[in-house]
C-alpha cells in the first residue's frame, strides 16, 4: 500500500509538471541535499557542489533513523558536513538508570572534494568520505562522476564501506595491496579519527539520475545504491529493492521539502533550510553619509565648529572618543571604530566631515583608529586628492585617491585640539543560553541565564573587567554523568563542567589588563585575576603584527589555578603553567579569505603539543572554522576521542541588528569535551584586538 501511494504521488507530480510553465524562480534551484547531508541524490552522493558559501540545515526521518545535518560549501571545490544521527532502534546505554528511554546518538563529519569540473565531454568528478573517524556507523569512501544532459543529471560512482557493502564489484585497490580486500568489522571510538580502513573492503557501483521537471520547483530522483543493509547499526534491515525513488519540492528559495521511498519498503521524509554566507547583507539602517559642503576655517580650529565635527565623527563616522588636533600642515583625528566592520566606511565619512571645515594650510589628513585604547593604523590622505575626488573629476581624467595606510602616528601634544572623552565606565546585560544536544539522559539540556558585564579604565592602559552570571532556568538536573573519564589518566581540567553548571550565580571573570602598543608592529598585555569560568591566575602576551601583512607571530605565558566549583571565589589545589607560541597566516592564493593559526605549547593538563585552526571568511563577514589539537598524550591516556577537535561559526551581528555594529556571535560545536589539549580561555587576545591592522578583515 505504501508503494502504491508513493507511485500515485509521483505520477500526479509528473503529470502536473508536464502541464506547468517552465520557470517559476529567477534562478535555477541548483544541487540538492542527500539524506545524509551534502549534495547528493537520496542515499548516495553526486559529484556536484553547491554554490560557494551555501549553508544548509537538513532533517530526514524514517523508521530507523533521524538524520540532522549541516553542510557548508567551504570553497567552490570543497564541501563539509557535520551530522547528528538518532538511532531509534537502539538505546543510548544498556544501563536504564543512566539513559532511560533515550535512543542512541551518533556524531559524524564528512568531506567531499571536487577533482575537476564538468566539461563538454568530461563529467564532474569528486572524491569523498563519510563518517570520518568516530564510531563509524556509516563510514564510507567513494569516487563519483556526474554529467548533465538537458534536464537530466546522471551520476555513477564507486563506493567502499557503507556505500559498498553489497560488494558487487571487486575492490580495484586489491590488485596493488591485498590488505585493501578487507575492512575492519569493529566500530571506532567516539570522537576518534582513523584512516586505516579507508578505501578498503567490499566495493559496489552506485548511480542515479535527478530530473528537473518543467515545473521548476519540482525535481525527481531515482538511484541505485550499493549498500545491502545487512550489517546496519540499526539492525539487519530488509531491502526489497536497491532502487530508491524520491521527489524534492522547493517551497521558497531557502527551503525544500523531500519525500522518498527507499529499500522497496521504507518512506523517508524531511526538509532542507538554506542560505548563502556570501550573499547575506547587513540588515541595519544607517544614517546618510555626510554631504560635501566645504566651509574652510581660518588658521586655527574654531571651538564651536570643532564641537559639531566631533559629534559627527562619533555618531556618523563611528569613532568613539574622537580627538581632533592640528600640527603643522596635518590634521590628526583619533578614535575607536565601534560602528563599522568595514573600517574604510568610517574613514570615508570622517574625511568628508573634516574636509567640510578644514583649517587653511592643512594638506594632509591622518585618521588613526584605536582598539582598547591601543592605536591600530593611520590612514593618511592627501587633501588635494581628496578634494578632487569629492568635487568630481572631469570625464576621462579620473585619478586614484592619494591615500595610504601607515603604522599609527602619534602627533604628541599640540597647541590646538579638541576631543570628546571616551567613556571610562561601561556595562552590559545580555541573555545567555548554554546547551547540550544528544546526551544520554536527555536529548536537549539547556541553561538560560543573564550575564552582567562591566569594565572601567583606571588609566589609558589599565582596564578592570568583570562579569557575573545568573541562572534563570535549566534542566541540568537530568544530567547524571559526573564527567569523570574512567578511560583517561589526565588531570580533570575541563570535565568538571557539570559541577560548574550547578552554580546558580557566580563570577564568570574578574581581571585587570594592562595593554600597550609597543611600536613597530608590536603589541603587549599583562593580566591577572579570574580569567575564565574554570581558571584564574596571571599571564602575559606579546604579538608582532606588521601592518597589512599576511602573517603575524605571538607568544603567551600563564600561571593558573583551577577555580573551586563549590566556591567559585576560591581555588582547588590544581595549578598549571600554560603557554603557546602562535603563528598566523592568511595565504594570498585564497584571496586572504582563509586564516591559518598554528600554535605549539603547553596546555592545561600540562601536556605539550600543537593546535591547528583553519577558518574561511565569506563575503558577508561570516567565518566558518575548524580546529584540532594533538599533544604528547597517547590515545590511551587521552581516552575517548583520541584528541581535541571542534568546529565554529562566527556571525557578524549587523546581519540582524537595526543599526551598524562590530559585534559578533559565535556558535561552537565540540563533539566531545575531554581533558587533553585544552587551552586557557582568555577573554582578551591581541590578535583579535588588532584586526584593524588587516585591511582584508571584515
PDB file of C-alpha atoms in Angstrom, residues 168-362:
ATOM      1  CA  UNK A 168      29.003  -6.086  -6.412  1.00  0.00           C
ATOM      2  CA  UNK A 169      32.479  -5.332  -7.833  1.00  0.00           C
ATOM      3  CA  UNK A 170      36.000  -6.249  -6.775  1.00  0.00           C
ATOM      4  CA  UNK A 171      37.881  -3.552  -4.890  1.00  0.00           C
ATOM      5  CA  UNK A 172      40.329  -2.190  -7.514  1.00  0.00           C
ATOM      6  CA  UNK A 173      42.947  -1.454  -4.837  1.00  0.00           C
ATOM      7  CA  UNK A 174      43.196  -5.173  -4.035  1.00  0.00           C
ATOM      8  CA  UNK A 175      45.372  -5.606  -7.114  1.00  0.00           C
ATOM      9  CA  UNK A 176      48.020  -3.326  -5.625  1.00  0.00           C
ATOM     10  CA  UNK A 177      47.793  -4.450  -1.975  1.00  0.00           C
ATOM     11  CA  UNK A 178      45.863  -7.404  -0.583  1.00  0.00           C
ATOM     12  CA  UNK A 179      45.187  -5.515   2.657  1.00  0.00           C
ATOM     13  CA  UNK A 180      42.638  -3.419   0.741  1.00  0.00           C
ATOM     14  CA  UNK A 181      40.479  -6.501   0.236  1.00  0.00           C
ATOM     15  CA  UNK A 182      39.365  -6.478   3.878  1.00  0.00           C
ATOM     16  CA  UNK A 183      37.757  -3.898   6.128  1.00  0.00           C
ATOM     17  CA  UNK A 184      37.632  -3.997   9.919  1.00  0.00           C
ATOM     18  CA  UNK A 185      34.311  -5.095  11.405  1.00  0.00           C
ATOM     19  CA  UNK A 186      34.883  -3.162  14.628  1.00  0.00           C
ATOM     20  CA  UNK A 187      33.331   0.246  15.079  1.00  0.00           C
ATOM     21  CA  UNK A 188      35.674   3.033  16.103  1.00  0.00           C
ATOM     22  CA  UNK A 189      35.697   5.061  19.286  1.00  0.00           C
ATOM     23  CA  UNK A 190      33.509   8.160  19.563  1.00  0.00           C
ATOM     24  CA  UNK A 191      35.442  11.281  18.610  1.00  0.00           C
ATOM     25  CA  UNK A 192      38.467   9.436  17.212  1.00  0.00           C
ATOM     26  CA  UNK A 193      39.785   9.790  13.670  1.00  0.00           C
ATOM     27  CA  UNK A 194      41.435   6.925  11.830  1.00  0.00           C
ATOM     28  CA  UNK A 195      42.165   6.326   8.172  1.00  0.00           C
ATOM     29  CA  UNK A 196      43.288   2.708   8.455  1.00  0.00           C
ATOM     30  CA  UNK A 197      40.177   1.331   6.704  1.00  0.00           C
ATOM     31  CA  UNK A 198      39.764   3.981   4.013  1.00  0.00           C
ATOM     32  CA  UNK A 199      39.027   2.534   0.540  1.00  0.00           C
ATOM     33  CA  UNK A 200      39.255  -0.982   1.963  1.00  0.00           C
ATOM     34  CA  UNK A 201      36.833  -3.889   1.945  1.00  0.00           C
ATOM     35  CA  UNK A 202      33.975  -4.658  -0.420  1.00  0.00           C
ATOM     36  CA  UNK A 203      33.124  -2.195  -3.168  1.00  0.00           C
ATOM     37  CA  UNK A 204      29.988  -1.543  -5.193  1.00  0.00           C
ATOM     38  CA  UNK A 205      28.778   0.643  -8.001  1.00  0.00           C
ATOM     39  CA  UNK A 206      26.051   3.179  -7.329  1.00  0.00           C
ATOM     40  CA  UNK A 207      24.343   5.731  -9.501  1.00  0.00           C
ATOM     41  CA  UNK A 208      21.187   7.511 -10.445  1.00  0.00           C
ATOM     42  CA  UNK A 209      19.593  10.448 -12.136  1.00  0.00           C
ATOM     43  CA  UNK A 210      17.988  13.682 -10.994  1.00  0.00           C
ATOM     44  CA  UNK A 211      15.354  15.129 -13.323  1.00  0.00           C
ATOM     45  CA  UNK A 212      14.456  18.806 -13.341  1.00  0.00           C
ATOM     46  CA  UNK A 213      10.800  18.852 -14.360  1.00  0.00           C
ATOM     47  CA  UNK A 214       9.389  21.689 -16.497  1.00  0.00           C
ATOM     48  CA  UNK A 215       7.747  22.869 -13.295  1.00  0.00           C
ATOM     49  CA  UNK A 216      10.849  24.340 -11.740  1.00  0.00           C
ATOM     50  CA  UNK A 217      10.061  23.827  -8.030  1.00  0.00           C
ATOM     51  CA  UNK A 218       9.802  20.055  -8.559  1.00  0.00           C
ATOM     52  CA  UNK A 219      12.695  17.649  -9.120  1.00  0.00           C
ATOM     53  CA  UNK A 220      12.550  13.864  -9.210  1.00  0.00           C
ATOM     54  CA  UNK A 221      15.285  11.423  -8.197  1.00  0.00           C
ATOM     55  CA  UNK A 222      15.970   7.772  -8.936  1.00  0.00           C
ATOM     56  CA  UNK A 223      19.051   5.967  -7.661  1.00  0.00           C
ATOM     57  CA  UNK A 224      20.627   2.531  -7.458  1.00  0.00           C
ATOM     58  CA  UNK A 225      22.606   2.069  -4.243  1.00  0.00           C
ATOM     59  CA  UNK A 226      25.498  -0.214  -3.341  1.00  0.00           C
ATOM     60  CA  UNK A 227      24.520  -0.894   0.279  1.00  0.00           C
ATOM     61  CA  UNK A 228      22.717  -4.103   1.258  1.00  0.00           C
ATOM     62  CA  UNK A 229      21.854  -3.089   4.864  1.00  0.00           C
ATOM     63  CA  UNK A 230      22.898  -6.492   6.236  1.00  0.00           C
ATOM     64  CA  UNK A 231      25.287  -5.039   8.826  1.00  0.00           C
ATOM     65  CA  UNK A 232      23.417  -1.847   9.639  1.00  0.00           C
ATOM     66  CA  UNK A 233      23.804  -0.424  13.136  1.00  0.00           C
ATOM     67  CA  UNK A 234      20.011  -0.189  13.488  1.00  0.00           C
ATOM     68  CA  UNK A 235      19.815  -3.942  12.827  1.00  0.00           C
ATOM     69  CA  UNK A 236      19.692  -6.120   9.754  1.00  0.00           C
ATOM     70  CA  UNK A 237      17.255  -4.185   7.598  1.00  0.00           C
ATOM     71  CA  UNK A 238      15.176  -5.794   4.893  1.00  0.00           C
ATOM     72  CA  UNK A 239      15.944  -4.497   1.420  1.00  0.00           C
ATOM     73  CA  UNK A 240      13.367  -5.458  -1.188  1.00  0.00           C
ATOM     74  CA  UNK A 241      14.898  -3.228  -3.857  1.00  0.00           C
ATOM     75  CA  UNK A 242      18.201  -1.439  -4.475  1.00  0.00           C
ATOM     76  CA  UNK A 243      16.321   1.233  -6.400  1.00  0.00           C
ATOM     77  CA  UNK A 244      15.176   4.273  -4.438  1.00  0.00           C
ATOM     78  CA  UNK A 245      12.872   6.978  -5.791  1.00  0.00           C
ATOM     79  CA  UNK A 246      12.034  10.396  -4.468  1.00  0.00           C
ATOM     80  CA  UNK A 247      10.926  13.953  -5.104  1.00  0.00           C
ATOM     81  CA  UNK A 248      12.122  17.315  -3.877  1.00  0.00           C
ATOM     82  CA  UNK A 249       9.922  20.410  -3.927  1.00  0.00           C
ATOM     83  CA  UNK A 250      11.241  23.935  -3.454  1.00  0.00           C
ATOM     84  CA  UNK A 251       8.884  25.900  -1.222  1.00  0.00           C
ATOM     85  CA  UNK A 252      10.937  29.099  -1.417  1.00  0.00           C
ATOM     86  CA  UNK A 253      14.473  29.982  -2.421  1.00  0.00           C
ATOM     87  CA  UNK A 254      15.565  28.988   1.111  1.00  0.00           C
ATOM     88  CA  UNK A 255      13.515  25.847   1.838  1.00  0.00           C
ATOM     89  CA  UNK A 256      12.967  22.420   0.251  1.00  0.00           C
ATOM     90  CA  UNK A 257      10.765  19.519   1.318  1.00  0.00           C
ATOM     91  CA  UNK A 258      11.640  15.929   0.408  1.00  0.00           C
ATOM     92  CA  UNK A 259       9.883  12.596   0.230  1.00  0.00           C
ATOM     93  CA  UNK A 260      11.290   9.267  -0.948  1.00  0.00           C
ATOM     94  CA  UNK A 261      10.611   5.541  -0.981  1.00  0.00           C
ATOM     95  CA  UNK A 262      13.726   3.507  -0.226  1.00  0.00           C
ATOM     96  CA  UNK A 263      14.739  -0.152   0.029  1.00  0.00           C
ATOM     97  CA  UNK A 264      11.395  -1.045  -1.545  1.00  0.00           C
ATOM     98  CA  UNK A 265       9.665  -0.799   1.828  1.00  0.00           C
ATOM     99  CA  UNK A 266      10.555   2.431   3.677  1.00  0.00           C
ATOM    100  CA  UNK A 267       9.392   6.027   3.487  1.00  0.00           C
ATOM    101  CA  UNK A 268      11.924   8.821   4.089  1.00  0.00           C
ATOM    102  CA  UNK A 269      10.773  12.418   4.504  1.00  0.00           C
ATOM    103  CA  UNK A 270      12.383  15.663   5.554  1.00  0.00           C
ATOM    104  CA  UNK A 271      13.306  19.223   4.692  1.00  0.00           C
ATOM    105  CA  UNK A 272      16.278  21.487   3.973  1.00  0.00           C
ATOM    106  CA  UNK A 273      16.746  25.108   5.025  1.00  0.00           C
ATOM    107  CA  UNK A 274      19.490  27.053   3.301  1.00  0.00           C
ATOM    108  CA  UNK A 275      21.229  30.374   2.987  1.00  0.00           C
ATOM    109  CA  UNK A 276      24.459  31.588   1.427  1.00  0.00           C
ATOM    110  CA  UNK A 277      27.163  33.154   3.546  1.00  0.00           C
ATOM    111  CA  UNK A 278      28.469  35.145   0.584  1.00  0.00           C
ATOM    112  CA  UNK A 279      25.088  36.655  -0.226  1.00  0.00           C
ATOM    113  CA  UNK A 280      23.983  37.777   3.251  1.00  0.00           C
ATOM    114  CA  UNK A 281      23.758  41.528   3.709  1.00  0.00           C
ATOM    115  CA  UNK A 282      23.561  43.796   6.695  1.00  0.00           C
ATOM    116  CA  UNK A 283      20.024  44.334   7.938  1.00  0.00           C
ATOM    117  CA  UNK A 284      20.916  47.596   9.665  1.00  0.00           C
ATOM    118  CA  UNK A 285      19.620  51.007   8.624  1.00  0.00           C
ATOM    119  CA  UNK A 286      22.349  53.629   8.693  1.00  0.00           C
ATOM    120  CA  UNK A 287      22.300  57.409   8.830  1.00  0.00           C
ATOM    121  CA  UNK A 288      23.109  59.082   5.489  1.00  0.00           C
ATOM    122  CA  UNK A 289      26.703  59.836   4.669  1.00  0.00           C
ATOM    123  CA  UNK A 290      27.650  63.464   5.282  1.00  0.00           C
ATOM    124  CA  UNK A 291      27.325  65.695   2.226  1.00  0.00           C
ATOM    125  CA  UNK A 292      30.370  67.562   0.974  1.00  0.00           C
ATOM    126  CA  UNK A 293      29.714  71.241   1.718  1.00  0.00           C
ATOM    127  CA  UNK A 294      33.108  72.917   2.246  1.00  0.00           C
ATOM    128  CA  UNK A 295      33.281  75.898   4.580  1.00  0.00           C
ATOM    129  CA  UNK A 296      37.017  76.388   5.226  1.00  0.00           C
ATOM    130  CA  UNK A 297      38.179  77.662   8.613  1.00  0.00           C
ATOM    131  CA  UNK A 298      40.969  80.025   9.355  1.00  0.00           C
ATOM    132  CA  UNK A 299      44.416  79.071  10.593  1.00  0.00           C
ATOM    133  CA  UNK A 300      43.096  77.646  13.871  1.00  0.00           C
ATOM    134  CA  UNK A 301      40.287  75.249  14.796  1.00  0.00           C
ATOM    135  CA  UNK A 302      37.120  77.038  15.828  1.00  0.00           C
ATOM    136  CA  UNK A 303      35.772  75.555  19.069  1.00  0.00           C
ATOM    137  CA  UNK A 304      32.108  75.667  18.030  1.00  0.00           C
ATOM    138  CA  UNK A 305      32.789  74.136  14.620  1.00  0.00           C
ATOM    139  CA  UNK A 306      35.097  71.537  16.165  1.00  0.00           C
ATOM    140  CA  UNK A 307      32.376  70.517  18.625  1.00  0.00           C
ATOM    141  CA  UNK A 308      29.975  69.812  15.763  1.00  0.00           C
ATOM    142  CA  UNK A 309      32.671  67.898  13.875  1.00  0.00           C
ATOM    143  CA  UNK A 310      33.492  65.743  16.896  1.00  0.00           C
ATOM    144  CA  UNK A 311      29.810  64.909  17.325  1.00  0.00           C
ATOM    145  CA  UNK A 312      29.598  63.851  13.660  1.00  0.00           C
ATOM    146  CA  UNK A 313      32.807  61.845  13.955  1.00  0.00           C
ATOM    147  CA  UNK A 314      31.303  59.930  16.857  1.00  0.00           C
ATOM    148  CA  UNK A 315      27.776  59.314  15.614  1.00  0.00           C
ATOM    149  CA  UNK A 316      28.156  59.414  11.826  1.00  0.00           C
ATOM    150  CA  UNK A 317      31.670  58.037  11.295  1.00  0.00           C
ATOM    151  CA  UNK A 318      31.510  55.695  14.305  1.00  0.00           C
ATOM    152  CA  UNK A 319      34.676  56.942  16.039  1.00  0.00           C
ATOM    153  CA  UNK A 320      34.201  56.612  19.806  1.00  0.00           C
ATOM    154  CA  UNK A 321      36.111  59.121  21.921  1.00  0.00           C
ATOM    155  CA  UNK A 322      37.212  61.220  18.917  1.00  0.00           C
ATOM    156  CA  UNK A 323      40.201  63.533  19.221  1.00  0.00           C
ATOM    157  CA  UNK A 324      40.976  66.204  16.615  1.00  0.00           C
ATOM    158  CA  UNK A 325      44.089  68.374  16.516  1.00  0.00           C
ATOM    159  CA  UNK A 326      46.292  70.276  14.077  1.00  0.00           C
ATOM    160  CA  UNK A 327      50.086  70.213  13.980  1.00  0.00           C
ATOM    161  CA  UNK A 328      51.971  71.829  11.148  1.00  0.00           C
ATOM    162  CA  UNK A 329      50.198  71.059   7.877  1.00  0.00           C
ATOM    163  CA  UNK A 330      48.447  67.941   9.155  1.00  0.00           C
ATOM    164  CA  UNK A 331      45.055  67.463  10.746  1.00  0.00           C
ATOM    165  CA  UNK A 332      45.028  64.472  13.106  1.00  0.00           C
ATOM    166  CA  UNK A 333      41.888  62.547  14.065  1.00  0.00           C
ATOM    167  CA  UNK A 334      41.940  59.649  16.534  1.00  0.00           C
ATOM    168  CA  UNK A 335      39.153  57.386  17.756  1.00  0.00           C
ATOM    169  CA  UNK A 336      37.979  53.805  18.174  1.00  0.00           C
ATOM    170  CA  UNK A 337      35.895  52.494  15.291  1.00  0.00           C
ATOM    171  CA  UNK A 338      32.940  50.941  17.094  1.00  0.00           C
ATOM    172  CA  UNK A 339      30.319  51.076  14.339  1.00  0.00           C
ATOM    173  CA  UNK A 340      31.577  49.713  11.020  1.00  0.00           C
ATOM    174  CA  UNK A 341      33.085  46.294  10.305  1.00  0.00           C
ATOM    175  CA  UNK A 342      34.336  47.773   7.063  1.00  0.00           C
ATOM    176  CA  UNK A 343      36.559  50.403   8.613  1.00  0.00           C
ATOM    177  CA  UNK A 344      37.009  52.146   5.250  1.00  0.00           C
ATOM    178  CA  UNK A 345      33.374  53.242   5.524  1.00  0.00           C
ATOM    179  CA  UNK A 346      34.226  55.080   8.738  1.00  0.00           C
ATOM    180  CA  UNK A 347      37.356  56.606   7.184  1.00  0.00           C
ATOM    181  CA  UNK A 348      35.416  57.911   4.173  1.00  0.00           C
ATOM    182  CA  UNK A 349      32.788  59.509   6.396  1.00  0.00           C
ATOM    183  CA  UNK A 350      35.404  61.037   8.704  1.00  0.00           C
ATOM    184  CA  UNK A 351      37.292  62.525   5.734  1.00  0.00           C
ATOM    185  CA  UNK A 352      34.162  64.309   4.475  1.00  0.00           C
ATOM    186  CA  UNK A 353      33.399  65.625   7.979  1.00  0.00           C
ATOM    187  CA  UNK A 354      36.839  67.203   8.426  1.00  0.00           C
ATOM    188  CA  UNK A 355      37.036  68.419   4.813  1.00  0.00           C
ATOM    189  CA  UNK A 356      33.830  70.416   5.238  1.00  0.00           C
ATOM    190  CA  UNK A 357      35.521  72.669   7.802  1.00  0.00           C
ATOM    191  CA  UNK A 358      39.230  72.272   7.080  1.00  0.00           C
ATOM    192  CA  UNK A 359      41.652  74.852   8.518  1.00  0.00           C
ATOM    193  CA  UNK A 360      43.764  76.657   5.938  1.00  0.00           C
ATOM    194  CA  UNK A 361      47.279  75.385   5.143  1.00  0.00           C
ATOM    195  CA  UNK A 362      46.335  71.788   6.028  1.00  0.00           C
TER     196      UNK A 362
END
